[in-house]
mmCIF file of C-alpha atoms in Angstrom:
data_model
loop_
_atom_site.group_PDB
_atom_site.id
_atom_site.type_symbol
_atom_site.label_atom_id
_atom_site.label_comp_id
_atom_site.label_asym_id
_atom_site.label_seq_id
_atom_site.Cartn_x
_atom_site.Cartn_y
_atom_site.Cartn_z
ATOM 1 C CA MET A 137 -59.305 -56.292 -49.584
ATOM 2 C CA ASN A 138 -60.162 -53.086 -47.720
ATOM 3 C CA GLY A 139 -63.919 -53.139 -47.986
ATOM 4 C CA THR A 140 -64.107 -54.925 -51.312
ATOM 5 C CA GLU A 141 -64.229 -58.558 -52.356
ATOM 6 C CA SER A 142 -61.347 -61.018 -52.587
ATOM 7 C CA LEU A 143 -58.611 -60.523 -55.161
ATOM 8 C CA TYR A 144 -59.630 -63.782 -56.809
ATOM 9 C CA SER A 145 -63.251 -62.668 -57.160
ATOM 10 C CA LEU A 146 -62.260 -59.237 -58.435
ATOM 11 C CA PHE A 147 -59.901 -60.736 -61.012
ATOM 12 C CA CYS A 148 -62.657 -63.061 -62.229
ATOM 13 C CA ARG A 149 -64.973 -60.078 -62.660
ATOM 14 C CA THR A 150 -62.213 -58.252 -64.531
ATOM 15 C CA LEU A 151 -61.854 -61.122 -67.003
ATOM 16 C CA GLN A 152 -65.568 -61.699 -67.434
ATOM 17 C CA GLY A 153 -68.376 -59.542 -68.709
ATOM 18 C CA SER A 154 -68.659 -57.378 -71.802
ATOM 19 C CA TYR A 155 -66.636 -54.227 -72.315
ATOM 20 C CA ILE A 156 -67.502 -51.006 -74.086
ATOM 21 C CA GLU A 157 -64.987 -50.431 -76.863
ATOM 22 C CA LEU A 158 -64.605 -46.841 -77.989
ATOM 23 C CA ALA A 159 -63.708 -46.026 -81.562
ATOM 24 C CA GLU A 160 -60.949 -43.724 -80.350
ATOM 25 C CA GLU A 161 -57.823 -45.780 -79.594
ATOM 26 C CA LYS A 162 -60.038 -48.892 -79.299
ATOM 27 C CA ALA A 163 -60.155 -48.123 -75.577
ATOM 28 C CA SER A 164 -62.205 -50.622 -73.547
ATOM 29 C CA TYR A 165 -63.848 -50.193 -70.157
ATOM 30 C CA ARG A 166 -66.856 -51.335 -68.135
ATOM 31 C CA ALA A 167 -68.718 -49.536 -65.349
ATOM 32 C CA GLU A 168 -70.855 -51.213 -62.700
ATOM 33 C CA ARG A 169 -72.796 -49.478 -59.964
ATOM 34 C CA ARG A 170 -73.760 -51.274 -56.755
ATOM 35 C CA GLY A 171 -75.619 -48.844 -54.562
ATOM 36 C CA ASP A 172 -73.156 -46.124 -53.616
ATOM 37 C CA VAL A 173 -70.129 -48.080 -54.912
ATOM 38 C CA LEU A 174 -68.765 -47.553 -58.432
ATOM 39 C CA TYR A 175 -66.687 -50.287 -60.063
ATOM 40 C CA LEU A 176 -64.623 -49.446 -63.139
ATOM 41 C CA PHE A 177 -62.945 -52.266 -65.071
ATOM 42 C CA PHE A 178 -60.354 -51.961 -67.827
ATOM 43 C CA GLU A 179 -59.734 -54.686 -70.400
ATOM 44 C CA LYS A 180 -56.486 -56.370 -71.344
ATOM 45 C CA SER A 181 -54.966 -55.905 -74.804
ATOM 46 C CA ASN A 182 -57.379 -57.183 -77.419
ATOM 47 C CA GLY A 183 -56.091 -55.925 -80.737
ATOM 48 C CA ALA A 184 -53.392 -54.263 -82.794
ATOM 49 C CA ALA A 185 -54.284 -50.762 -81.557
ATOM 50 C CA ASP A 186 -53.720 -51.807 -77.944
ATOM 51 C CA TRP A 187 -50.350 -53.300 -78.753
ATOM 52 C CA ARG A 188 -49.274 -50.159 -80.616
ATOM 53 C CA ASN A 189 -50.091 -48.142 -77.510
ATOM 54 C CA ASN A 190 -48.396 -50.679 -75.237
ATOM 55 C CA LEU A 191 -45.163 -50.279 -77.173
ATOM 56 C CA ASP A 192 -45.406 -46.490 -77.413
ATOM 57 C CA PHE A 193 -43.520 -46.013 -74.162
ATOM 58 C CA PRO A 194 -41.673 -42.687 -74.466
ATOM 59 C CA ALA A 195 -42.632 -40.617 -71.422
ATOM 60 C CA LYS A 196 -45.104 -37.768 -71.760
ATOM 61 C CA PRO A 197 -45.884 -35.012 -69.236
ATOM 62 C CA TYR A 198 -49.200 -35.383 -67.464
ATOM 63 C CA ARG A 199 -50.213 -31.713 -67.396
ATOM 64 C CA GLU A 200 -53.571 -31.934 -65.656
ATOM 65 C CA THR A 201 -52.176 -31.373 -62.173
ATOM 66 C CA GLU A 202 -50.210 -28.402 -60.864
ATOM 67 C CA GLU A 203 -47.005 -30.397 -60.590
ATOM 68 C CA ARG A 204 -45.567 -31.887 -63.754
ATOM 69 C CA TRP A 205 -45.042 -35.624 -63.795
ATOM 70 C CA TYR A 206 -44.452 -38.105 -66.565
ATOM 71 C CA VAL A 207 -46.162 -41.290 -67.679
ATOM 72 C CA HIS A 208 -46.102 -43.880 -70.465
ATOM 73 C CA ARG A 209 -47.358 -42.029 -73.564
ATOM 74 C CA GLY A 210 -49.369 -44.881 -75.082
ATOM 75 C CA PHE A 211 -51.279 -45.706 -71.896
ATOM 76 C CA LEU A 212 -52.041 -42.044 -71.272
ATOM 77 C CA ARG A 213 -53.454 -41.678 -74.787
ATOM 78 C CA VAL A 214 -55.863 -44.579 -74.234
ATOM 79 C CA PHE A 215 -56.948 -43.345 -70.807
ATOM 80 C CA LYS A 216 -57.638 -39.871 -72.197
ATOM 81 C CA ALA A 217 -60.018 -41.479 -74.695
ATOM 82 C CA ILE A 218 -61.956 -43.099 -71.843
ATOM 83 C CA GLU A 219 -61.854 -40.160 -69.429
ATOM 84 C CA PRO A 220 -64.823 -38.183 -70.853
ATOM 85 C CA GLN A 221 -67.021 -41.289 -70.573
ATOM 86 C CA ILE A 222 -66.293 -42.017 -66.927
ATOM 87 C CA ALA A 223 -65.760 -38.513 -65.519
ATOM 88 C CA PRO A 224 -69.484 -37.881 -64.789
ATOM 89 C CA MET A 225 -69.729 -41.210 -62.930
ATOM 90 C CA ILE A 226 -66.667 -40.442 -60.819
ATOM 91 C CA CYS A 227 -67.971 -36.971 -59.925
ATOM 92 C CA ASP A 228 -71.333 -38.271 -58.692
ATOM 93 C CA LYS A 229 -71.614 -36.942 -55.131
ATOM 94 C CA LYS A 230 -73.748 -39.902 -54.084
ATOM 95 C CA LEU A 231 -70.752 -42.228 -54.330
ATOM 96 C CA ARG A 232 -69.174 -43.510 -51.136
ATOM 97 C CA ARG A 233 -66.527 -45.785 -52.655
ATOM 98 C CA ILE A 234 -64.762 -46.368 -55.983
ATOM 99 C CA VAL A 235 -63.060 -49.640 -56.942
ATOM 100 C CA LEU A 236 -60.848 -49.850 -60.030
ATOM 101 C CA SER A 237 -59.500 -53.015 -61.592
ATOM 102 C CA GLY A 238 -57.598 -53.920 -64.733
ATOM 103 C CA TYR A 239 -55.453 -56.701 -66.121
ATOM 104 C CA SER A 240 -52.243 -56.193 -68.133
ATOM 105 C CA HIS A 241 -52.892 -53.258 -70.516
ATOM 106 C CA GLY A 242 -56.042 -52.585 -68.484
ATOM 107 C CA ALA A 243 -54.030 -52.517 -65.252
ATOM 108 C CA ALA A 244 -52.068 -49.517 -66.549
ATOM 109 C CA LEU A 245 -55.354 -47.756 -67.309
ATOM 110 C CA ALA A 246 -56.643 -48.605 -63.828
ATOM 111 C CA LEU A 247 -53.539 -46.980 -62.354
ATOM 112 C CA LEU A 248 -54.055 -43.761 -64.308
ATOM 113 C CA CYS A 249 -57.737 -43.784 -63.429
ATOM 114 C CA HIS A 250 -56.881 -44.259 -59.757
ATOM 115 C CA GLU A 251 -54.830 -41.058 -59.740
ATOM 116 C CA TYR A 252 -57.604 -39.262 -61.619
ATOM 117 C CA CYS A 253 -60.187 -40.345 -59.050
ATOM 118 C CA VAL A 254 -58.092 -39.345 -56.041
ATOM 119 C CA PHE A 255 -57.258 -35.984 -57.611
ATOM 120 C CA HIS A 256 -60.857 -35.163 -58.534
ATOM 121 C CA ARG A 257 -62.539 -36.731 -55.502
ATOM 122 C CA PRO A 258 -60.336 -35.839 -52.515
ATOM 123 C CA ASP A 259 -63.422 -36.293 -50.335
ATOM 124 C CA LEU A 260 -63.319 -40.022 -51.183
ATOM 125 C CA ALA A 261 -59.542 -40.462 -51.241
ATOM 126 C CA ARG A 262 -59.555 -43.058 -48.455
ATOM 127 C CA GLN A 263 -62.344 -44.998 -50.142
ATOM 128 C CA ILE A 264 -60.782 -45.291 -53.584
ATOM 129 C CA PHE A 265 -59.098 -48.651 -54.186
ATOM 130 C CA GLY A 266 -57.245 -49.634 -57.335
ATOM 131 C CA PHE A 267 -55.922 -53.039 -58.399
ATOM 132 C CA GLY A 268 -53.612 -53.709 -61.332
ATOM 133 C CA PHE A 269 -53.212 -57.417 -62.127
ATOM 134 C CA GLY A 270 -50.046 -58.001 -64.146
ATOM 135 C CA CYS A 271 -49.510 -54.239 -64.274
ATOM 136 C CA PRO A 272 -46.677 -52.797 -66.371
ATOM 137 C CA ARG A 273 -44.734 -49.771 -65.150
ATOM 138 C CA VAL A 274 -46.522 -46.540 -66.010
ATOM 139 C CA VAL A 275 -44.893 -43.665 -64.102
ATOM 140 C CA PHE A 276 -41.586 -42.256 -65.341
ATOM 141 C CA GLY A 277 -38.956 -40.517 -63.256
ATOM 142 C CA LYS A 278 -39.164 -39.169 -59.748
ATOM 143 C CA CYS A 279 -42.372 -39.491 -57.793
ATOM 144 C CA GLY A 280 -42.709 -36.767 -55.159
ATOM 145 C CA LYS A 281 -44.492 -37.274 -51.853
ATOM 146 C CA LYS A 282 -47.616 -35.441 -52.964
ATOM 147 C CA LEU A 283 -47.968 -37.587 -56.076
ATOM 148 C CA ALA A 284 -47.000 -40.830 -54.325
ATOM 149 C CA ALA A 285 -49.740 -40.212 -51.757
ATOM 150 C CA ARG A 286 -52.363 -40.488 -54.493
ATOM 151 C CA PHE A 287 -51.336 -44.100 -55.110
ATOM 152 C CA GLU A 288 -51.382 -45.259 -51.477
ATOM 153 C CA ASN A 289 -54.465 -47.408 -52.111
ATOM 154 C CA PHE A 290 -53.337 -48.751 -55.472
ATOM 155 C CA SER A 291 -52.020 -52.330 -55.540
ATOM 156 C CA VAL A 292 -49.884 -53.886 -58.261
ATOM 157 C CA ILE A 293 -50.459 -57.652 -58.249
ATOM 158 C CA ARG A 294 -47.505 -59.618 -59.632
ATOM 159 C CA CYS A 295 -47.720 -63.372 -60.243
ATOM 160 C CA GLY A 296 -44.374 -65.097 -59.931
ATOM 161 C CA LYS A 297 -41.885 -63.752 -62.468
ATOM 162 C CA ASP A 298 -44.512 -62.098 -64.682
ATOM 163 C CA LEU A 299 -42.521 -60.390 -67.447
ATOM 164 C CA VAL A 300 -45.051 -57.615 -68.087
ATOM 165 C CA THR A 301 -44.694 -56.293 -64.545
ATOM 166 C CA HIS A 302 -41.014 -55.657 -65.310
ATOM 167 C CA LEU A 303 -41.763 -53.543 -68.404
ATOM 168 C CA PRO A 304 -40.848 -50.948 -69.462
ATOM 169 C CA PRO A 305 -37.470 -51.685 -67.860
ATOM 170 C CA ALA A 306 -36.549 -49.731 -64.744
ATOM 171 C CA LEU A 307 -33.318 -48.932 -66.598
ATOM 172 C CA PHE A 308 -35.401 -46.667 -68.855
ATOM 173 C CA GLY A 309 -36.584 -44.641 -65.861
ATOM 174 C CA TYR A 310 -39.985 -46.273 -65.251
ATOM 175 C CA ARG A 311 -41.172 -47.267 -61.788
ATOM 176 C CA HIS A 312 -44.044 -48.932 -59.995
ATOM 177 C CA VAL A 313 -46.132 -46.849 -57.614
ATOM 178 C CA GLY A 314 -48.462 -47.867 -54.822
ATOM 179 C CA ARG A 315 -47.817 -51.199 -53.159
ATOM 180 C CA MET A 316 -46.732 -54.493 -54.667
ATOM 181 C CA ILE A 317 -48.595 -57.698 -53.833
ATOM 182 C CA LYS A 318 -46.687 -60.802 -54.925
ATOM 183 C CA VAL A 319 -48.668 -63.983 -55.497
ATOM 184 C CA GLY A 320 -47.900 -67.354 -57.023
ATOM 185 C CA LYS A 321 -44.828 -68.122 -54.986
ATOM 186 C CA GLY A 322 -43.700 -71.601 -55.961
ATOM 187 C CA LEU A 323 -45.518 -71.588 -59.320
ATOM 188 C CA ARG A 324 -43.177 -73.211 -61.811
ATOM 189 C CA ARG A 325 -43.991 -70.942 -64.725
ATOM 190 C CA GLY A 326 -41.658 -68.788 -66.745
ATOM 191 C CA PRO A 327 -41.903 -64.998 -67.111
ATOM 192 C CA VAL A 328 -44.271 -65.206 -70.089
ATOM 193 C CA ALA A 329 -46.489 -68.006 -68.762
ATOM 194 C CA ALA A 330 -46.735 -66.299 -65.360
ATOM 195 C CA HIS A 331 -48.576 -63.389 -67.022
ATOM 196 C CA ARG A 332 -51.354 -65.539 -68.441
ATOM 197 C CA PRO A 333 -54.836 -65.317 -66.884
ATOM 198 C CA GLU A 334 -54.777 -68.954 -65.810
ATOM 199 C CA SER A 335 -51.594 -68.326 -63.820
ATOM 200 C CA TYR A 336 -53.226 -65.479 -61.913
ATOM 201 C CA LEU A 337 -56.371 -67.524 -61.337
ATOM 202 C CA SER A 338 -54.298 -70.374 -59.956
ATOM 203 C CA ALA A 339 -52.219 -68.082 -57.750
ATOM 204 C CA LEU A 340 -55.168 -66.110 -56.395
ATOM 205 C CA LYS A 341 -57.660 -68.890 -55.814
ATOM 206 C CA PRO A 342 -57.790 -69.608 -52.066
ATOM 207 C CA GLN A 343 -56.836 -73.114 -51.067
ATOM 208 C CA LYS A 344 -58.990 -75.022 -48.630
ATOM 209 C CA GLY A 345 -58.490 -73.664 -45.155
ATOM 210 C CA GLU A 346 -56.674 -70.551 -46.366
ATOM 211 C CA LYS A 347 -57.841 -66.965 -46.515
ATOM 212 C CA ASP A 348 -57.918 -64.868 -49.667
ATOM 213 C CA PRO A 349 -54.707 -62.940 -50.442
#
């Protein structure tokens, strides 16, 4: 995992621990600092507000950068609520690496945060790693080379036929960015069951004599 821990260990940390829930949009995140490494975790859906944002998928322009690109409106709204809280941590010049992780709803936030980090910390671009477990599609429309380059170190982890990783439908113009890591090959679980935490834990846990994914 490019200078970080195993996917299994990172997913366990993403599921565990307490999250800070902001009043605005009920956005949830957790920050951990280990020396010069910053870890930012984003929680899965945990209430009605999250689900309203999950289903609010019309595309909205992301105007922060010089080029206009479009993202899932609901996820962007939640990330914007968190942004002021984490911006000072991300801009700390003592950092040497940033690791982002989220599951499901939180995976979409991790993806948006990954782009934010790369854009604002170009000096650390090669040391920013993002992981979206069971990540839905977030980016809408064409993704130019300059934008795509910001997601080079972002990984979408898909377990089996996980339904959430196929939403919103590509037919609606949404796409995955970064690289796709497929796990859980051979797991006999349907599209809904494959998204559950226990399915990811089973798929990611190294078997005896095997290396981590």
